Amino acid sequence: MLRRTVILPLLLAAAAHFGCSTPPPPRTSYQDPITAIRLYVDDHAQSSHQHPADISPEQMAKVLGGLRVFPRSGFIGSLISGQASPKPAFASTEIQALAPRLSRALTEAKPDELVTFYRRFSDNNTGLAVTSGGMFVQDGYLTVILANDRTLPTDGMNQNMVTDFDPIDSPLVPIARTSFRLEFAQPSALAAPDKRPAWPYIDEGRILAIDLRRLSAEPRSSAVHPAP
C-alpha cells in the first residue's frame, strides 16, 4: 500500500480541482485491482458539461491512441540527451482495457460531473507507476487531462510531497509537476485556442480539447473490446 501523506501545496491543488467545499463522494463506474474509473462532481462545469455523452469505444480508442507525451527535459537536459522524442501515452493493451469503459462512463456522467481514470503500471524496469487523468464533453469538444503518465509515486518528493503519493483518490493531481507535456497525433482535430472550453487546470500543457466532429471524419478503427 502506497503512503499518501502530502503537505499543504498538494492538498490545495486537489481542492482547486474539486472545489473548496466538501464535495459528494465520487461514483464508481468501473474498478479492478489496477484500474479505477470514477465520476466526480466538477465545480468548474460552469454552464454544465454535455453529459451524458455518446462517444463510441472506437472513437475513444482513437483519442487514447492519439495522445502523445513529450518529456520536459529543459534546456540543459536537451543539450545532454538531444531533442526529446514523443511516446504514446497508452499502450495498445491499455487502450483495449480503457476505451470501452471510458465510453460507458461518459454515458453515465451527469452534466455537473467529469470522468476520471486511474491505472497502475508495473514492470521490472519501471517498478510501480501510475497513469491518471480525466475527461469531459463540452461545446462539442472532448477535453482530456493527463495528470500522470507512468509516473512513479516518488517522482514528486522534491516538489510537493514529503513521501510517496498514490493519486487514486485525486486522479487529476500531478505527482511531478514538470515531467511532461501532452500533444495529439492529429493536430487538425484539436480545438483552436479561442474555441477550447474554459476549464482551469494547474498545468496547461497537460490538457487538450479534441473536436469530435473532426475526429469522426477520420477513418474508423476496428472495434475495441474490454480486456479480460
Backbone as a ProteinNet text record, in pm:
[ID]
protein_1_A
[PRIMARY]
MLRRTVILPLLLAAAAHFGCSTPPPPRTSYQDPITAIRLYVDDHAQSSHQHPADISPEQMAKVLGGLRVFPRSGFIGSLISGQASPKPAFASTEIQALAPRLSRALTEAKPDELVTFYRRFSDNNTGLAVTSGGMFVQDGYLTVILANDRTLPTDGMNQNMVTDFDPIDSPLVPIARTSFRLEFAQPSALAAPDKRPAWPYIDEGRILAIDLRRLSAEPRSSAVHPAP
[TERTIARY]
84.9	0	88.3	62.2	141.3	96.1	191.4	158.7	107.3	20.3	-43.5	-29.4	72.7	91.6	147.8	79.2	123.4	122.1	197.5	198.5	98.3	84.3	-23.5	-34.6	74	55.8	-18.9	6.7	-61.2	-208.2	-238.7	-377.4	-453.3	-387.8	-451.3	-477.5	-384	-404.3	-526.3	-541.4	-658	-786.1	-783.6	-902.4	-940.6	-840.2	-867.9	-942.1	-914.8	-979.7	-1123.1	-1148.1	-1278.5	-1356.1	-1307.3	-1379.7	-1333.6	-1359.8	-1313.8	-1407.6	-1537.1	-1629.6	-1618.3	-1671.1	-1663.2	-1757.9	-1705.7	-1792.3	-1849.2	-1954.9	-2004.9	-1900.6	-1903.6	-1805.5	-1824.5	-1716.9	-1729.6	-1813.7	-1871	-1943	-1847.1	-1842.9	-1752.6	-1823.8	-1764.4	-1817.2	-1754.3	-1624.4	-1554.1	-1434.1	-1404.8	-1284.4	-1238.5	-1107.2	-1043.9	-912.4	-828.9	-707.7	-610.6	-615.9	-520.7	-587.9	-718.9	-790.4	-906.4	-926.3	-1043	-1094.8	-1222.4	-1287.9	-1404.5	-1398.3	-1495.4	-1551.6	-1665	-1730.2	-1731.5	-1663.7	-1653.5	-1739.6	-1800.9	-1866.3	-1760.2	-1785.9	-1690.9	-1742.8	-1681.1	-1723.7	-1693.1	-1614.9	-1581.9	-1668.8	-1778.3	-1861.8	-1927.7	-1940	-1997.7	-2137.3	-2153.7	-2285.3	-2323.5	-2248.2	-2271.6	-2209.3	-2154.7	-2098	-2209.9	-2175.8	-2274.3	-2278.3	-2328	-2338.9	-2484.9	-2524.7	-2447.4	-2399	-2282.7	-2221.6	-2205.3	-2234.3	-2224.9	-2098.8	-1992.3	-1866.3	-1838.3	-1832	-1818.6	-1682.3	-1671.9	-1541.5	-1438.2	-1484.3	-1390.7	-1335.6	-1423.2	-1377.3	-1283.9	-1321.1	-1238.1	-1101.2	-1097.7	-970	-883.1	-945.6	-870.7	-812.6	-892	-844.9	-725.2	-741.1	-632.9	-509.9	-533.6	-421.4	-348	-414.5	-351.3	-278.2	-293.4	-227.2	-78.2	1.8	147.2	205.9	306.2	371.2	511.7	542.3	674.7	744.1	861.8	934.3	973.2	965.3	1012.1	1150.3	1249.8	1385.2	1453.1	1396.8	1459	1577.8	1633.8	1742.9	1867.6	1906	2026.7	2008.5	1890.6	1866.5	1870.2	1816.9	1818.9	1961.1	2048.2	2186.9	2255.6	2219.3	2284.3	2228.3	2095.5	2032.5	1979.6	1986.4	1932.6	1784.3	1724.5	1583.2	1496.5	1403.4	1314.5	1221.8	1193.7	1105.4	971.1	860.7	730.1	712.2	624.8	589.2	439.8	377.5	234.2	205.5	97.3	58.8	5.1	-54.1	-114.7	-69.4	-37.9	-7.4	-138.3	-127.9	-247.4	-332.1	-267.2	-343.6	-418.7	-358.6	-427.1	-546.3	-529.4	-640.5	-755.7	-724.4	-829.4	-904.6	-833.3	-896.4	-975.9	-924.1	-983.7	-1090.9	-1075	-1164.6	-1311.6	-1350.6	-1493.5	-1545.6	-1460.3	-1504.9	-1517.6	-1428	-1442.6	-1563.2	-1585.1	-1702.3	-1829.3	-1836.2	-1954.6	-1968.7	-1857.8	-1863.9	-1920	-1887.4	-1940.2	-2091.1	-2143.8	-2289	-2356.4	-2279.2	-2331.7	-2316.2	-2232.2	-2199.4	-2316.8	-2328.5	-2427.1	-2364.8	-2446.8	-2391.8	-2291.3	-2299.5	-2205.6	-2091.7	-2070	-1965.1	-1861.9	-1741.3	-1641.4	-1598	-1542	-1497.1	-1348.1	-1305.5	-1162.5	-1118.2	-988.4	-932.1	-801.9	-773.5	-652.1	-611.7	-483.8	-437	-293.7	-270.4	-135.1	-61.5	67.3	154.6	276.2	318.9	434	511.6	644.2	731.9	866	954.8	1082.3	1171.6	1156.9	1241.8	1190.3	1058.2	998.9	959.4	914.7	854.2	709	652.3	513.7	502.1	418.1	394.8	244.8	205.8	64	35.7	-72.7	-129.4	-267.5	-295.4	-426.8	-463	-591.5	-639.1	-790.3	-844.5	-989.6	-1032.4	-1164	-1219.2	-1364.2	-1408	-1547.2	-1578.6	-1706.6	-1751	-1821.7	-1781.9	-1845.8	-1824.9	-1931.3	-1926.7	-1880.2	-1909	-1870.2	-1728.1	-1656.2	-1516.9	-1503.7	-1417.2	-1378.4	-1251.1	-1261.1	-1144.2	-1079.6	-948.9	-874.6	-764.3	-756	-649.1	-566.2	-437	-348.1	-256	-293.2	-217.1	-87.7	-93.1	23.6	34.2	155	177.4	293.8	260.9	362.1	455.4	395.2	469.6	494.5	617.7	649.8	593.9	538.5	484.4	588	715.6	821.4	872.1	821.6	877	855.7	756.7	731	786.7	869.8	913.6	999.7	1063.2	1142.5	1062.2	929	846.3	734	633.7	515.9	499.9	573.3	539	651.2	609.4	707.7	728.2	646	660.5	591.7	592.4	532.4	380.3	320.1	179.9	110.8	1.7	-78.9	-205.6	-224.7	-335.9	-467.9	-491.8	-615.9	-737.9	-727.6	-840.1	-831.2	-723.7	-705.1	-644.5	-718.7	-659	-617.3	-662.9	-623.4	-504	-450.2	-333.9	-205.3	-121.4	5.2	105.8	167.4	269.2	394.3	440.6	559.5	514.5	534.3	475.9	543.3	664.8	738	785.5	728.4	787.6	752.5	633.4	595.2	488.3	465.2	351.8	276.3	152.7	65.1	36.8	44.2	5.9	-76.5	-127.4	-215	-158.4	-169.1	-110	-179.9	-304.3	-378.5	-407.5	-310.9	-329.9	-452.6	-495.8	-612.3	-740.6	-740.1	-858.4	-865.2	-762.4	-762	-840.6	-902.7	-974.3	-875.4	-913.6	-832.9	-830.7	-721.7	-711.4	-831.1	-890.4	-1003.9	-1135.9	-1135.2	-1256.8	-1258.9	-1143.7	-1135.9	-1220.2	-1299	-1377.5	-1287.6	-1331	-1253.4	-1266.8	-1153.3	-1152.3	-1015.6	-1010	-879.7	-809.8	-680.4	-601.3	-462.7	-399.2	-270.8	-159.1	-175.7	-72.8	-140.5	-136.1	-200	-136.7	-16.9	49.8	-0.5	-91.7	-142.6	-292.2	-347.4	-489.7	-510.3	-596.1	-626.8	-777.9	-825.3	-966.2	-971.3	-1036.5	-1038.9	-1175.8	-1176.9	-1300.3	-1353.4	-1460.3	-1514.3	-1567.1	-1610.8	-1660.1	-1546.5	-1430.8	-1316.1	-1262.6	-1267.4	-1222	-1310.2	-1441.4	-1534.9	-1513	-1455.8	-1432.3	-1315.1	-1230.1	-1116.5	-1162.9	-1087.8	-1125.4	-1137.4	-1238.1	-1262.6	-1170.5	-1131.7	-1052.8	-1147.2	-1093	-1174.7	-1227.3	-1332.8	-1396.6	-1299.4	-1316	-1230.6	-1316.8	-1271.3	-1344.3	-1266.2	-1338.1	-1267.6	-1167.7	-1053.3	-956.1	-1008.3	-973.2	-1020.1	-966.1
-119.1	0	123.8	212.3	334	432	502	604.2	729.3	804.2	917	1046.1	1056.5	1176.7	1286.6	1399.4	1510	1637.6	1736.6	1864.5	1958.7	2077.8	2168.5	2202.6	2230.9	2269.4	2165.9	2037.7	1935.4	1927.2	1941.5	1941.2	2059.5	2175.6	2291.9	2270.9	2202.6	2174.3	2086.7	1985	1896.8	1974.1	2061.2	2139.4	2232.4	2283.6	2374	2303.4	2173.1	2099	2062.7	2024	1972	2065.7	2187.8	2286.1	2289.4	2401.3	2418.4	2350.8	2348.7	2281.8	2131.7	2059	1913.9	1861.7	1800.7	1751.9	1616	1574.4	1438.5	1337.3	1216.8	1115.4	1080.1	1038.8	1002.2	876.8	865.7	744	656.5	529.5	437.6	375.5	393.6	330.6	193.1	182.4	54.5	53.4	-61.9	-73.6	-218.5	-237.9	-366.7	-338.8	-437.7	-412.3	-309.7	-283.3	-187.9	-69.3	-69.4	34.6	88	219.4	281.1	390.8	382.9	485.5	537.9	667.4	726	855.7	895.8	1019.3	1113.8	1229.1	1330.5	1451	1512.1	1640.3	1743.8	1819.5	1918.4	2057.8	2126.3	2261.1	2362.9	2324.1	2413.8	2388.1	2313.4	2278	2400	2510	2635	2609.7	2618.8	2600.8	2454.6	2368.7	2223.8	2156.3	2040.4	1961.4	1894.5	1851.3	1785.9	1636.6	1609.5	1472	1440.3	1315.1	1201	1226.9	1170.8	1188.6	1053.6	1051.4	927.3	931	874.7	859.6	710.5	658.9	514.8	465.5	336.4	280.7	300.2	297.7	320.2	462.8	560.7	698.5	717	656.3	669.4	605.2	494.9	431.4	522.9	597.9	694	804.8	850.3	956.6	908.2	795.2	743.9	710.1	653.4	616.7	735.9	852.8	971.5	1057.3	1027.9	1107.5	1078	1183.4	1171.4	1250.5	1193.9	1255.4	1299.2	1426.9	1481	1510.2	1452.6	1484.5	1631.5	1689.3	1825.9	1817.8	1802.2	1784.2	1916.8	2026.9	2156.9	2177.7	2298.9	2333.8	2250.1	2237.5	2161.5	2015.3	1961.1	1821.2	1794.7	1889	1870.5	1875.1	1954.9	1958.3	1825.6	1760.8	1634.8	1516.9	1509.6	1390.9	1412.4	1536.1	1563.5	1596.8	1620.2	1656.6	1543.8	1578.8	1478.9	1423.3	1294.6	1228.6	1198.3	1213.1	1180.9	1030.1	991	850	840.7	730.5	714.5	716	780.9	785.1	650.8	574	447.3	336.7	222.1	103.1	44.5	-40.5	-97.7	-176.5	-247.9	-324	-230.8	-116.3	-19.7	42.3	70	125	25.2	-101.2	-203.1	-211.5	-192.3	-200.7	-75.2	42.2	167.1	221.5	206.8	274.2	240.2	113.2	85.3	128.7	125.7	161.6	313	388.6	534	576.1	507.8	535.2	516.3	406.2	379.8	481.7	518.9	613.4	748.4	792	918.7	911.6	793	778.9	780.5	756.1	756.2	891.6	978.4	1104.8	1202.1	1281.4	1388.2	1518.8	1620	1745.9	1813.8	1786.5	1851.2	1758.8	1650.6	1554.5	1546.7	1503.2	1463.5	1320.5	1255.5	1116.8	1116.9	1041.6	1028.7	884.8	870.1	736.6	726.8	607	576.7	435.3	416.8	282.3	263.6	153.6	120.6	44	68.7	3.9	-47.8	-168.2	-225	-315.6	-297.7	-393	-393.5	-480.1	-496.1	-373.5	-297.6	-181	-57.7	-37	83.6	67	-51.2	-69.9	-26.5	13.9	57.5	202.9	228.5	364	384.4	509.8	544.2	633.9	602.9	690.7	732.7	863.8	909.4	1040.4	1070.8	1195	1196.3	1273.4	1284.7	1337.3	1345.1	1395.1	1437.2	1527.3	1567.7	1620.3	1628.6	1679.7	1812	1912.8	2044.2	2117.4	2180.5	2259.4	2176.5	2047.9	1961.6	1910.7	1943.7	1900.8	1802.8	1705.3	1616.9	1673.4	1723.7	1775.1	1662	1642.9	1534.8	1595.3	1551	1592.4	1469.1	1473.7	1364.4	1416	1387	1438	1361.5	1229.8	1143.9	1042.2	1015.7	915.1	825.8	706.6	614.1	686.9	763.1	843	762.8	763.8	694.1	771.5	703.5	773.9	857.1	828.6	905.3	1022.5	1040.4	1142.3	1284.4	1306.1	1441.6	1474.1	1386.2	1407.3	1531.5	1578.6	1700.8	1824.2	1807.5	1920.3	1946.6	1858.9	1887.1	1796.3	1686.9	1582.5	1554.5	1502	1459	1308.8	1239.9	1096	1057.4	930	888.2	906.7	920.6	960.7	879.1	812.6	737.3	817.8	869.6	960.2	890.7	771.2	700.9	781.6	856.9	938.3	1083.3	1118.4	1253.4	1239.7	1179.5	1143.7	1262	1383.6	1499.7	1573.3	1524.3	1588.6	1530.7	1613.1	1562.8	1535.4	1418.1	1383.8	1468.5	1473.5	1551.4	1662.3	1785.4	1898.6	1931.1	1890.8	1937.4	1823.8	1706.2	1591.1	1578.9	1623.7	1605.5	1706.3	1714.5	1787.6	1694.2	1725.6	1638.5	1700.1	1618.6	1661.4	1550.5	1580.1	1486	1456.1	1331.2	1288.4	1349	1395.1	1458.7	1604.3	1694.2	1833.1	1899.5	1855.7	1916.4	1889.9	1789.7	1757	1834.1	1915.2	1991	2121	2163.7	2290.2	2405.5	2507.8	2629.4	2691	2759.5	2814.4	2897.3	2974.1	3059.7	2984	2857.2	2775.5	2674.3	2651.9	2548.6	2587.5	2493.4	2524.7	2572.3	2678	2731.3	2637.7	2588.5	2499	2511	2566.3	2592.1	2463.9	2459.4	2344.2	2391.9	2320.2	2361.1	2360.2	2283.9	2273.1	2271.6	2384	2393.7	2299.8	2252.5	2161.3	2018.6	1990.3	1853.3	1843.3	1940.8	1940.4	1972.6	1894.1	1911.5	1910	1981.3	1975.6	1921.8	1809	1738.6	1756.5	1800.8	1822	1686.4	1641.6	1508.6	1502.4	1615.7	1616.1	1588.5	1648.3	1621.1	1481	1436.4	1300.9	1199.2	1225.2	1132.5	1127	1232.4	1234.6	1146.9	1109.8	1023.3	879.6	796	655.5	587.7	503.4	436.6	317	294.8	177.1	62.4	-56.2	-172.1	-161.2	-235.4	-229.4	-269.9	-206.3	-235.4	-301.9	-410.6	-483.4	-481.1	-487.1	-484.6	-598.3	-567.8	-672.1	-756.3	-883.6	-966.9	-918.6
0	0	0	-98.2	-106.8	-0.1	58.6	155.7	86	153.6	88.6	168.1	249.8	328.6	240.6	230.3	146.6	227.9	182.5	252.1	187.2	243.8	209.4	61.1	-13.8	-154.9	-236.9	-216.3	-293.9	-255.9	-128.4	-85	-144.3	-151.5	-210.6	-359.5	-427	-569.2	-589.2	-505.7	-516	-488.4	-387.8	-355	-469.5	-541	-652.7	-764	-784	-890.8	-855.2	-732.9	-696.5	-605.3	-585.2	-507.3	-363.4	-297	-160.7	-61.1	-90.3	-0.7	-17.8	78.9	73.3	-33.9	-141.3	-249.1	-212.3	-281.6	-258.9	-303.5	-249.7	-291.5	-438.2	-505.1	-646.6	-665.1	-783.5	-821.1	-901.6	-871.4	-940.4	-1059.6	-1177.7	-1298.2	-1319.4	-1285.7	-1300.6	-1208.1	-1150.5	-1068.2	-1064.2	-1074.6	-1053.1	-979.9	-954.6	-875.2	-933.9	-1065.9	-1123.9	-1192	-1204.6	-1278.7	-1196.7	-1200.6	-1138	-1230.4	-1266.1	-1346.3	-1264.3	-1231.8	-1141	-1197.5	-1143.2	-1183.2	-1063.7	-1081.2	-977	-1012.3	-912	-932.7	-968	-1074	-1124.1	-1093.7	-999	-963.2	-1071.9	-1172.2	-1282.7	-1405.3	-1388.1	-1503.2	-1565.6	-1492.5	-1543.1	-1600.7	-1732.3	-1792.7	-1807.3	-1744.7	-1742.5	-1864.2	-1838.6	-1946.7	-2026.5	-2147.8	-2234.5	-2202.8	-2085.1	-2036.3	-2006.4	-2028.3	-2079	-2222.9	-2253.9	-2385.2	-2453.3	-2581.4	-2658.9	-2743.8	-2691.1	-2763.8	-2772.6	-2892.8	-2911.2	-2862.4	-2831.1	-2796	-2906.1	-3031.5	-3142.2	-3140	-3117	-3107	-2987.9	-2876	-2756.7	-2780.3	-2851.8	-2883	-2969.2	-3061.4	-3142.2	-3055.9	-2960.2	-2871.9	-2790.7	-2722.8	-2639.1	-2722.3	-2841.1	-2927.6	-2985.5	-2990.7	-3046.5	-2945.2	-2817.3	-2714.5	-2712.7	-2712.7	-2713.4	-2596.8	-2533.7	-2419.1	-2459.8	-2434	-2461.6	-2329.6	-2305.9	-2181.9	-2177.9	-2060.4	-2039.1	-1975.7	-2057.4	-2005.7	-1975.7	-2029.5	-2007.9	-2101.1	-2098.1	-2189.4	-2162.2	-2035.3	-2002.3	-2039.9	-2010	-2042.6	-2191.6	-2271.9	-2416.9	-2472.1	-2412	-2456.4	-2429.4	-2319.3	-2281.9	-2360.2	-2368.1	-2426.5	-2566.9	-2619.7	-2751.1	-2744.3	-2861.4	-2868.6	-2813.8	-2725	-2667.8	-2774.7	-2766.5	-2861.9	-2795	-2869.2	-2811	-2798.9	-2709.3	-2697.9	-2672.5	-2715.8	-2689.9	-2540.6	-2503.9	-2363.2	-2316.5	-2409.1	-2373.4	-2467.8	-2412.8	-2492.2	-2545.9	-2646.8	-2709.4	-2609.2	-2518.8	-2419.4	-2323.9	-2292.4	-2206.4	-2279.1	-2407.7	-2486.2	-2491.8	-2513.6	-2516.7	-2385.1	-2276.1	-2145	-2111.5	-2149.3	-2104.9	-2198.4	-2329.5	-2424.3	-2402	-2396.5	-2378.2	-2241.8	-2142.9	-2007.8	-1992	-2054.2	-2053	-2136.6	-2247.6	-2330.4	-2249.2	-2176	-2093.9	-1981.2	-1919.4	-1808.6	-1854.5	-1976	-2025.6	-2047.7	-2077.3	-2089.7	-1952.4	-1846.8	-1710.9	-1641.4	-1697.5	-1632.5	-1637.4	-1531.6	-1524.1	-1572.7	-1603.6	-1655.2	-1562.6	-1432.6	-1339.6	-1299.2	-1374.2	-1341.7	-1453.4	-1416.6	-1514.7	-1484.2	-1585.3	-1573.8	-1544.6	-1445.5	-1416.7	-1438.6	-1467	-1484.9	-1406.8	-1362.9	-1285.8	-1323.2	-1352.2	-1387	-1339.2	-1271.4	-1225.9	-1334.7	-1339.6	-1437.8	-1363.5	-1396.5	-1326.9	-1420.3	-1421.9	-1488.9	-1416.7	-1460.6	-1390.2	-1402.4	-1512.8	-1533.1	-1459.2	-1465.6	-1408.7	-1263.2	-1228	-1096.7	-1102.4	-992	-987.3	-1030.2	-1130.8	-1179.8	-1200	-1219.3	-1224.6	-1344.7	-1415.1	-1516.8	-1469.6	-1471.5	-1426.2	-1493.7	-1491.7	-1551.3	-1554.2	-1647.7	-1655.8	-1790.8	-1812.4	-1937.6	-1919.2	-2007.5	-2011.8	-2150.4	-2184.6	-2314.5	-2292.6	-2371	-2363.6	-2494.6	-2543.4	-2666.8	-2786.3	-2784.7	-2895.6	-2890.4	-2784.1	-2769.4	-2653.2	-2670.5	-2561.6	-2501.6	-2379.3	-2309.3	-2231.2	-2251.5	-2188	-2101.8	-1977.7	-1886.6	-1853.5	-1880	-1842.5	-1731.8	-1608.3	-1493.7	-1473.3	-1491.9	-1469.8	-1581.1	-1625.9	-1729.9	-1688.4	-1640.8	-1589.7	-1491.6	-1404.9	-1309.1	-1182.7	-1135.8	-1011.5	-893	-795	-678	-603.8	-624.2	-556.6	-639.6	-763.3	-852.3	-802.9	-718.5	-673.9	-537.8	-482.3	-344.5	-327.8	-434.6	-423.4	-461.5	-480.6	-520.9	-419.5	-416	-335.1	-214.7	-208.2	-113.6	-15.3	98.9	196.6	190.8	114.3	95.7	-33.7	-68.9	-195	-189.7	-309.9	-319.9	-427.7	-392.4	-486.6	-515.5	-639.2	-666.5	-698.3	-647.9	-681	-638.1	-529.3	-483.2	-530.1	-599.8	-655.5	-794.9	-889.9	-1019.3	-1105.1	-1073.7	-1152	-1093.9	-984.6	-922.2	-981.6	-1044	-1097.9	-986.2	-992.2	-891.9	-914.6	-1039	-1074.8	-1168.4	-1127.9	-1198.3	-1331.2	-1353.9	-1472.1	-1562.4	-1550	-1617.5	-1765.4	-1808.7	-1949.3	-1988.9	-2121.3	-2175.1	-2269.8	-2296.8	-2375.1	-2511	-2616.8	-2750.8	-2815.9	-2936.7	-3006.1	-3143.4	-3185.6	-3312.1	-3433.3	-3417.4	-3526.3	-3487.8	-3506.6	-3463.4	-3524.6	-3643.7	-3707.8	-3630	-3542.5	-3463.9	-3332.2	-3303.4	-3179.5	-3194.6	-3086.5	-3086.2	-3097.3	-3170.1	-3173.7	-3033.7	-2998.3	-2862.2	-2820.1	-2912.9	-2876.1	-2873.9	-2913.9	-2914	-2800.8	-2738.4	-2635	-2514.4	-2462.2	-2342.9	-2228.9	-2161.6	-2050	-1930.8	-1885.1	-1769	-1703.1	-1582.4	-1519.1	-1477	-1503.4	-1459.5	-1421.8	-1333.5	-1278.6	-1382.7	-1492.4	-1595.6	-1731.6	-1804.2	-1935.3	-2037.8	-2010.2	-2102.7	-2095.8	-2004.1	-1990.1	-2017	-2085.3	-2115.5	-2263	-2330.3	-2471.8	-2490.2	-2591.6	-2631.9	-2774.1	-2792.6	-2920.8	-2984.8	-3110.3	-3185.2	-3230.7	-3168.9	-3201.1	-3343.5	-3398.7	-3536.7	-3634.7	-3610.8	-3697.2	-3675	-3551.8	-3522.8	-3592.2	-3594.9	-3660	-3809.4	-3866.9	-4010.4	-4051.9	-3954.9	-3984.7	-4003.3	-4078.8	-4094.4	-3959.3	-3944.1	-3817.6	-3798.3	-3674.2	-3640.2	-3613.4	-3599.3	-3568.4	-3427.2	-3397.1	-3266.7	-3156.6	-3042.8	-2927.7	-2821.4	-2768	-2666.4	-2535.5	-2422.5	-2294.4	-2281.3	-2221.3	-2192.8	-2078.6	-2072.9	-1961.4	-1829.6
[MASK]
++++++++++++++++++++++++++++++++++++++++++++++++++++++++++++++++++++++++++++++++++++++++++++++++++++++++++++++++++++++++++++++++++++++++++++++++++++++++++++++++++++++++++++++++++++++++++++++++++++++++++++++++++++++++++++++++++++

